[in-house]
Amino acid sequence: MMDLTIREIAQACGGKLVVQGGGADGDTYVSSVVIDSRAVEPGGVFIATVGERVDGHSFIAAAFAKGAALAVTQKRPEEAREAESDGAAMAGQQPGSSVEKWGNYVLVEDTLQALKDIAEAYRKKLSVKIIGITGSVGKTSTKEFIAGVLAEKYRVLKTEGNLNNEIGVPLTLLRIRGEHELAVVEMGISDFGEMHRLSKMARPDVCVMTNIGQSHLNNLKDRDGILRAKSEIFDYMSVDGEICLNGEDDKLNALTEIKGHKPHFFGLGGSPSQEVAAVDIVSRGLWGSDATLLMAPTRSDRDCAGTNAASPQAGWPGYRRLAVHVPQPGRHMVLNAAAAACVAGLFGLSDDQIAAGIGKVASVSGRTHIISHPRHTIIDDCYNANPASVRAALDLLALADTRKVAILGDMLNLGENSHGYHAGIGSYAVEAGIDCIYCVGEESRYMYQAALDAKKTCTSSIAPGATDREGHPPVRPGGTDHALQSSCRILHYPDRGALLEAIAADAAHLIPEGSTILVKASHDCGFAEILAFLQDMDGLAVKH
């Protein structure tokens, strides 16, 4: 049961409460608040929102039939008849007079705003500590690490999937119950003002910022704009709150004080300001990394070390050393583990609890999720994409000791320099030593052309038959094999349908058996269809 009554809900959203039977009155406590009628519980609240395809008002009667104690609506019963008639087939009901079966309801001007207002009011009644996570890249993975580590000591609620916007955040807050001690809430934005509204609802006790990258540039313009927009998370942070920042990010590590708070920094040992530094990183390929976490015992000890103290790599005096295994591949996942350790230190977890929690973190579908298949290995990273995350994904693919195939789609919302960002990825993929680069989409034409140009550069810079002193093909200064570069296959497809047709017609050639395949694009490109196609090839996948 939630600590929220029907009358408090009506007051929170400024609505008109209409009580018309059903055994519940204004002083009745509700069990849950949802916007999906299929999730309605007895004694719960159904908020009827209007989406692009479905009008929730057509399901109000169905919600009451399942035992809802209250509906929040922006339409009166008679106004909802039309919506109900349109949705009757989907609801499995006969159209007509079922609106007469409504119970208590609150009439508001905007049900989406009501959802946020109710969540804000509920949050104010909660004693639970909330960790808010934002950043351009890695929010969901960092959330999983932080929640997983904290769960070694506390009862933790976390954001489901990627419900991190102005609908997802209030729904997450409304899932908090009395048994929860901490809540880890992911907070994502695409424009100015959004984070301010999210922070007003969540009122985080700990703010974690993963990085300031290149995303949503259509609205935010540049990295400075992104930093300003993300920094709105501090607007409603608790007075005695804490801030944890990525000390490897040039925009973040310059923040020495925020609204009177001195940040805690985590990172990979690149700065002496880091209170948690992951060093001695040993890659285990696609199956994770081993690392040592150097951790300052207290902030006062850190301050006493002074700015001229030795770097973490040299063994900072007073820092503890903790060996960990990070089960997710890539250095960025080690950074996520450092972020989790930084937050865990604020909540008093032991070193053993921190190491155990890091070692148990599972991958999330769509985010560096490794899938073993009878024919090949798939890196499912198709939830979203921007220049930084695509480069990180290519670095991960480069670790594979098999033939490497990158299926790369458009990166959306990159603003006026989108062509240049895509071209940069094409060059990077060739330099990373990827064997097959398949560019899919309109913007990816620039990725394709830059990859071709980079391949020509690799080819022209090597004399025919050239070898080093031991008879091997020459290697670039960065460690990339020239011969591999100059023989890579680079293709462009206008859309995912064209790619799938090509693979279906010649899978053995385009996706050689035993390959490791990266699938990466912005979410709206629909690359989950490509992922499903690859998983259906020659048998079912076995997921790790």
Tab-separated table of N, CA and C in Angstrom, residues 166-268:
chain	number	residue	atom	x	y	z
A	166	GLU	N	10.033	12.213	-18.656
A	166	GLU	CA	9.006	12.835	-17.815
A	166	GLU	C	7.791	11.949	-17.600
A	167	ILE	N	7.786	10.782	-18.204
A	167	ILE	CA	6.794	9.755	-17.871
A	167	ILE	C	7.452	8.670	-17.031
A	168	GLY	N	8.633	8.241	-17.448
A	168	GLY	CA	9.318	7.152	-16.751
A	168	GLY	C	9.737	7.495	-15.339
A	169	VAL	N	10.248	8.709	-15.122
A	169	VAL	CA	10.713	9.085	-13.779
A	169	VAL	C	9.561	9.096	-12.769
A	170	PRO	N	8.411	9.752	-13.066
A	170	PRO	CA	7.328	9.696	-12.078
A	170	PRO	C	6.808	8.288	-11.843
A	171	LEU	N	6.757	7.466	-12.880
A	171	LEU	CA	6.309	6.086	-12.691
A	171	LEU	C	7.271	5.328	-11.783
A	172	THR	N	8.568	5.599	-11.920
A	172	THR	CA	9.556	4.964	-11.039
A	172	THR	C	9.351	5.415	-9.597
A	173	LEU	N	9.175	6.709	-9.384
A	173	LEU	CA	8.972	7.221	-8.028
A	173	LEU	C	7.728	6.616	-7.397
A	174	LEU	N	6.697	6.413	-8.191
A	174	LEU	CA	5.438	5.892	-7.677
A	174	LEU	C	5.489	4.388	-7.403
A	175	ARG	N	6.605	3.740	-7.758
A	175	ARG	CA	6.799	2.329	-7.429
A	175	ARG	C	7.497	2.145	-6.083
A	176	ILE	N	7.987	3.203	-5.494
A	176	ILE	CA	8.697	3.107	-4.210
A	176	ILE	C	7.705	2.752	-3.104
A	177	ARG	N	8.110	1.792	-2.268
A	177	ARG	CA	7.257	1.367	-1.161
A	177	ARG	C	8.029	1.449	0.149
A	178	GLY	N	7.348	1.187	1.238
A	178	GLY	CA	7.940	1.322	2.550
A	178	GLY	C	9.137	0.444	2.793
A	179	GLU	N	9.205	-0.715	2.109
A	179	GLU	CA	10.330	-1.620	2.345
A	179	GLU	C	11.618	-1.159	1.666
A	180	HIS	N	11.521	-0.213	0.733
A	180	HIS	CA	12.709	0.241	0.020
A	180	HIS	C	13.509	1.220	0.867
A	181	GLU	N	14.819	1.022	0.884
A	181	GLU	CA	15.717	1.906	1.626
A	181	GLU	C	16.415	2.908	0.709
A	182	LEU	N	16.642	2.523	-0.540
A	182	LEU	CA	17.275	3.389	-1.537
A	182	LEU	C	16.560	3.208	-2.866
A	183	ALA	N	16.588	4.254	-3.688
A	183	ALA	CA	16.059	4.166	-5.047
A	183	ALA	C	17.078	4.769	-6.003
A	184	VAL	N	17.385	4.038	-7.066
A	184	VAL	CA	18.331	4.500	-8.079
A	184	VAL	C	17.520	4.882	-9.311
A	185	VAL	N	17.499	6.165	-9.633
A	185	VAL	CA	16.592	6.700	-10.648
A	185	VAL	C	17.389	7.292	-11.799
A	186	GLU	N	17.189	6.734	-12.979
A	186	GLU	CA	17.836	7.249	-14.196
A	186	GLU	C	17.051	8.445	-14.712
A	187	MET	N	17.767	9.496	-15.132
A	187	MET	CA	17.125	10.746	-15.539
A	187	MET	C	17.718	11.211	-16.859
A	188	GLY	N	16.920	11.153	-17.929
A	188	GLY	CA	17.397	11.513	-19.262
A	188	GLY	C	16.622	12.691	-19.834
A	189	ILE	N	17.297	13.493	-20.648
A	189	ILE	CA	16.669	14.687	-21.225
A	189	ILE	C	17.104	14.858	-22.674
A	190	SER	N	16.427	15.781	-23.361
A	190	SER	CA	16.838	16.158	-24.712
A	190	SER	C	16.771	17.666	-24.930
A	191	ASP	N	16.349	18.424	-23.900
A	191	ASP	CA	16.219	19.870	-24.073
A	191	ASP	C	16.351	20.564	-22.714
A	192	PHE	N	16.524	21.861	-22.761
A	192	PHE	CA	16.613	22.649	-21.537
A	192	PHE	C	15.270	22.619	-20.804
A	193	GLY	N	15.328	22.643	-19.493
A	193	GLY	CA	14.122	22.666	-18.675
A	193	GLY	C	13.631	21.306	-18.243
A	194	GLU	N	13.938	20.270	-19.016
A	194	GLU	CA	13.450	18.930	-18.684
A	194	GLU	C	14.067	18.416	-17.384
A	195	MET	N	15.385	18.557	-17.234
A	195	MET	CA	16.023	18.052	-16.028
A	195	MET	C	15.547	18.813	-14.795
A	196	HIS	N	15.258	20.075	-14.961
A	196	HIS	CA	14.711	20.861	-13.846
A	196	HIS	C	13.405	20.220	-13.367
A	197	ARG	N	12.553	19.848	-14.308
A	197	ARG	CA	11.271	19.235	-13.934
A	197	ARG	C	11.468	17.856	-13.321
A	198	LEU	N	12.419	17.089	-13.856
A	198	LEU	CA	12.695	15.765	-13.286
A	198	LEU	C	13.242	15.893	-11.870
A	199	SER	N	14.157	16.835	-11.668
A	199	SER	CA	14.755	17.039	-10.355
A	199	SER	C	13.708	17.495	-9.344
A	200	LYS	N	12.773	18.302	-9.782
A	200	LYS	CA	11.702	18.782	-8.901
A	200	LYS	C	10.863	17.616	-8.389
A	201	MET	N	10.683	16.606	-9.218
A	201	MET	CA	9.953	15.413	-8.783
A	201	MET	C	10.815	14.513	-7.910
A	202	ALA	N	12.037	14.225	-8.366
A	202	ALA	CA	12.863	13.206	-7.705
A	202	ALA	C	13.555	13.712	-6.445
A	203	ARG	N	13.943	15.000	-6.424
A	203	ARG	CA	14.664	15.586	-5.292
A	203	ARG	C	15.776	14.638	-4.814
A	204	PRO	N	16.771	14.414	-5.679
A	204	PRO	CA	17.809	13.419	-5.379
A	204	PRO	C	18.679	13.795	-4.192
A	205	ASP	N	19.092	12.770	-3.447
A	205	ASP	CA	20.022	12.942	-2.333
A	205	ASP	C	21.461	12.787	-2.804
A	206	VAL	N	21.659	12.014	-3.868
A	206	VAL	CA	22.966	11.855	-4.496
A	206	VAL	C	22.785	12.054	-5.997
A	207	CYS	N	23.583	12.908	-6.597
A	207	CYS	CA	23.534	13.147	-8.046
A	207	CYS	C	24.788	12.559	-8.679
A	208	VAL	N	24.603	11.703	-9.673
A	208	VAL	CA	25.715	11.081	-10.386
A	208	VAL	C	25.661	11.528	-11.837
A	209	MET	N	26.788	12.012	-12.355
A	209	MET	CA	26.850	12.426	-13.752
A	209	MET	C	27.945	11.624	-14.448
A	210	THR	N	27.557	10.899	-15.493
A	210	THR	CA	28.486	9.975	-16.143
A	210	THR	C	29.462	10.674	-17.084
A	211	ASN	N	29.010	11.663	-17.845
A	211	ASN	CA	29.868	12.351	-18.814
A	211	ASN	C	29.072	13.439	-19.516
A	212	ILE	N	29.782	14.273	-20.249
A	212	ILE	CA	29.158	15.281	-21.102
A	212	ILE	C	29.633	14.999	-22.522
A	213	GLY	N	28.776	14.341	-23.302
A	213	GLY	CA	29.152	13.921	-24.649
A	213	GLY	C	28.432	14.719	-25.714
A	214	GLN	N	28.275	14.107	-26.871
A	214	GLN	CA	27.650	14.775	-28.013
A	214	GLN	C	26.336	14.068	-28.321
A	215	SER	N	25.268	14.541	-27.712
A	215	SER	CA	23.952	13.969	-27.946
A	215	SER	C	22.908	15.070	-27.813
A	216	HIS	N	21.808	14.922	-28.524
A	216	HIS	CA	20.718	15.910	-28.507
A	216	HIS	C	21.220	17.303	-28.863
A	217	LEU	N	22.148	17.358	-29.806
A	217	LEU	CA	22.736	18.645	-30.167
A	217	LEU	C	21.765	19.533	-30.939
A	218	ASN	N	20.693	18.952	-31.500
A	218	ASN	CA	19.695	19.778	-32.170
A	218	ASN	C	19.143	20.834	-31.226
A	219	ASN	N	18.937	20.446	-29.972
A	219	ASN	CA	18.380	21.370	-28.984
A	219	ASN	C	19.442	22.019	-28.102
A	220	LEU	N	20.454	21.251	-27.727
A	220	LEU	CA	21.413	21.717	-26.734
A	220	LEU	C	22.660	22.351	-27.352
A	221	LYS	N	22.825	22.228	-28.664
A	221	LYS	CA	23.820	22.950	-29.467
A	221	LYS	C	25.252	22.450	-29.316
A	222	ASP	N	25.794	22.415	-28.102
A	222	ASP	CA	27.182	22.012	-27.929
A	222	ASP	C	27.350	21.404	-26.536
A	223	ARG	N	28.563	20.985	-26.213
A	223	ARG	CA	28.787	20.313	-24.932
A	223	ARG	C	28.559	21.248	-23.747
A	224	ASP	N	28.846	22.529	-23.923
A	224	ASP	CA	28.558	23.478	-22.849
A	224	ASP	C	27.054	23.556	-22.600
A	225	GLY	N	26.273	23.521	-23.674
A	225	GLY	CA	24.820	23.506	-23.527
A	225	GLY	C	24.342	22.232	-22.844
A	226	ILE	N	24.961	21.112	-23.202
A	226	ILE	CA	24.610	19.846	-22.565
A	226	ILE	C	24.911	19.893	-21.078
A	227	LEU	N	26.073	20.449	-20.715
A	227	LEU	CA	26.436	20.562	-19.308
A	227	LEU	C	25.421	21.424	-18.554
A	228	ARG	N	25.025	22.538	-19.140
A	228	ARG	CA	24.039	23.401	-18.469
A	228	ARG	C	22.720	22.669	-18.262
A	229	ALA	N	22.292	21.954	-19.295
A	229	ALA	CA	21.006	21.249	-19.204
A	229	ALA	C	21.071	20.122	-18.185
A	230	LYS	N	22.153	19.346	-18.207
A	230	LYS	CA	22.288	18.251	-17.252
A	230	LYS	C	22.412	18.776	-15.825
A	231	SER	N	23.059	19.933	-15.665
A	231	SER	CA	23.294	20.489	-14.335
A	231	SER	C	22.010	20.947	-13.654
A	232	GLU	N	20.915	20.972	-14.385
A	232	GLU	CA	19.636	21.285	-13.756
A	232	GLU	C	19.253	20.231	-12.718
A	233	ILE	N	19.920	19.071	-12.746
A	233	ILE	CA	19.659	18.036	-11.744
A	233	ILE	C	19.940	18.548	-10.330
A	234	PHE	N	20.818	19.559	-10.209
A	234	PHE	CA	21.183	20.081	-8.891
A	234	PHE	C	20.151	21.062	-8.338
A	235	ASP	N	19.160	21.444	-9.152
A	235	ASP	CA	18.206	22.477	-8.746
A	235	ASP	C	17.416	22.097	-7.496
A	236	TYR	N	17.054	20.811	-7.389
A	236	TYR	CA	16.240	20.374	-6.255
A	236	TYR	C	16.936	19.276	-5.453
A	237	MET	N	18.249	19.203	-5.561
A	237	MET	CA	18.997	18.248	-4.757
A	237	MET	C	18.833	18.592	-3.278
A	238	SER	N	18.821	17.564	-2.421
A	238	SER	CA	18.653	17.805	-0.993
A	238	SER	C	19.789	18.672	-0.457
A	239	VAL	N	19.507	19.411	0.602
A	239	VAL	CA	20.464	20.376	1.150
A	239	VAL	C	21.769	19.697	1.551
A	240	ASP	N	21.673	18.500	2.130
A	240	ASP	CA	22.877	17.776	2.557
A	240	ASP	C	23.261	16.689	1.559
A	241	GLY	N	22.913	16.918	0.292
A	241	GLY	CA	23.168	15.920	-0.742
A	241	GLY	C	24.632	15.799	-1.120
A	242	GLU	N	24.921	14.772	-1.937
A	242	GLU	CA	26.276	14.501	-2.419
A	242	GLU	C	26.267	14.451	-3.935
A	243	ILE	N	27.434	14.725	-4.530
A	243	ILE	CA	27.579	14.747	-5.985
A	243	ILE	C	28.757	13.862	-6.371
A	244	CYS	N	28.537	12.959	-7.309
A	244	CYS	CA	29.596	12.083	-7.823
A	244	CYS	C	29.748	12.320	-9.318
A	245	LEU	N	30.960	12.687	-9.750
A	245	LEU	CA	31.207	13.055	-11.142
A	245	LEU	C	32.339	12.230	-11.736
A	246	ASN	N	32.261	12.042	-13.039
A	246	ASN	CA	33.307	11.354	-13.788
A	246	ASN	C	34.538	12.260	-13.897
A	247	GLY	N	35.589	11.896	-13.199
A	247	GLY	CA	36.799	12.705	-13.198
A	247	GLY	C	37.613	12.624	-14.467
A	248	GLU	N	37.215	11.748	-15.405
A	248	GLU	CA	37.904	11.660	-16.689
A	248	GLU	C	37.319	12.625	-17.717
A	249	ASP	N	36.160	13.208	-17.413
A	249	ASP	CA	35.490	14.102	-18.349
A	249	ASP	C	35.980	15.532	-18.135
A	250	ASP	N	36.456	16.176	-19.209
A	250	ASP	CA	37.056	17.500	-19.073
A	250	ASP	C	36.062	18.554	-18.610
A	251	LYS	N	34.814	18.423	-18.958
A	251	LYS	CA	33.807	19.384	-18.516
A	251	LYS	C	33.457	19.187	-17.044
A	252	LEU	N	33.417	17.923	-16.605
A	252	LEU	CA	33.009	17.636	-15.238
A	252	LEU	C	34.135	17.824	-14.232
A	253	ASN	N	35.369	17.434	-14.616
A	253	ASN	CA	36.435	17.523	-13.613
A	253	ASN	C	36.864	18.967	-13.332
A	254	ALA	N	36.300	19.902	-14.081
A	254	ALA	CA	36.566	21.316	-13.816
A	254	ALA	C	35.607	21.894	-12.775
A	255	LEU	N	34.621	21.107	-12.357
A	255	LEU	CA	33.620	21.579	-11.397
A	255	LEU	C	34.110	21.309	-9.980
A	256	THR	N	34.669	22.294	-9.350
A	256	THR	CA	35.227	22.110	-8.009
A	256	THR	C	34.200	22.349	-6.908
A	257	GLU	N	33.136	23.075	-7.219
A	257	GLU	CA	32.071	23.308	-6.247
A	257	GLU	C	30.764	23.556	-6.990
A	258	ILE	N	29.682	22.934	-6.497
A	258	ILE	CA	28.373	23.069	-7.133
A	258	ILE	C	27.354	23.394	-6.057
A	259	LYS	N	26.819	24.604	-6.090
A	259	LYS	CA	25.802	25.031	-5.122
A	259	LYS	C	26.239	24.745	-3.677
A	260	GLY	N	27.498	25.003	-3.398
A	260	GLY	CA	28.014	24.811	-2.055
A	260	GLY	C	28.468	23.396	-1.734
A	261	HIS	N	28.362	22.481	-2.714
A	261	HIS	CA	28.760	21.088	-2.516
A	261	HIS	C	30.082	20.820	-3.230
A	262	LYS	N	30.991	20.151	-2.566
A	262	LYS	CA	32.241	19.731	-3.190
A	262	LYS	C	32.054	18.330	-3.768
A	263	PRO	N	32.229	18.144	-5.085
A	263	PRO	CA	31.946	16.839	-5.703
A	263	PRO	C	32.956	15.764	-5.301
A	264	HIS	N	32.495	14.526	-5.359
A	264	HIS	CA	33.368	13.358	-5.301
A	264	HIS	C	33.649	12.962	-6.753
A	265	PHE	N	34.890	12.624	-7.064
A	265	PHE	CA	35.233	12.226	-8.428
A	265	PHE	C	35.633	10.754	-8.467
A	266	PHE	N	35.212	10.084	-9.522
A	266	PHE	CA	35.631	8.715	-9.812
A	266	PHE	C	36.255	8.702	-11.196
A	267	GLY	N	37.064	7.699	-11.494
A	267	GLY	CA	37.682	7.652	-12.814
A	267	GLY	C	38.623	6.493	-12.991
A	268	LEU	N	39.543	6.658	-13.925
A	268	LEU	CA	40.506	5.613	-14.286
A	268	LEU	C	41.928	6.025	-13.892
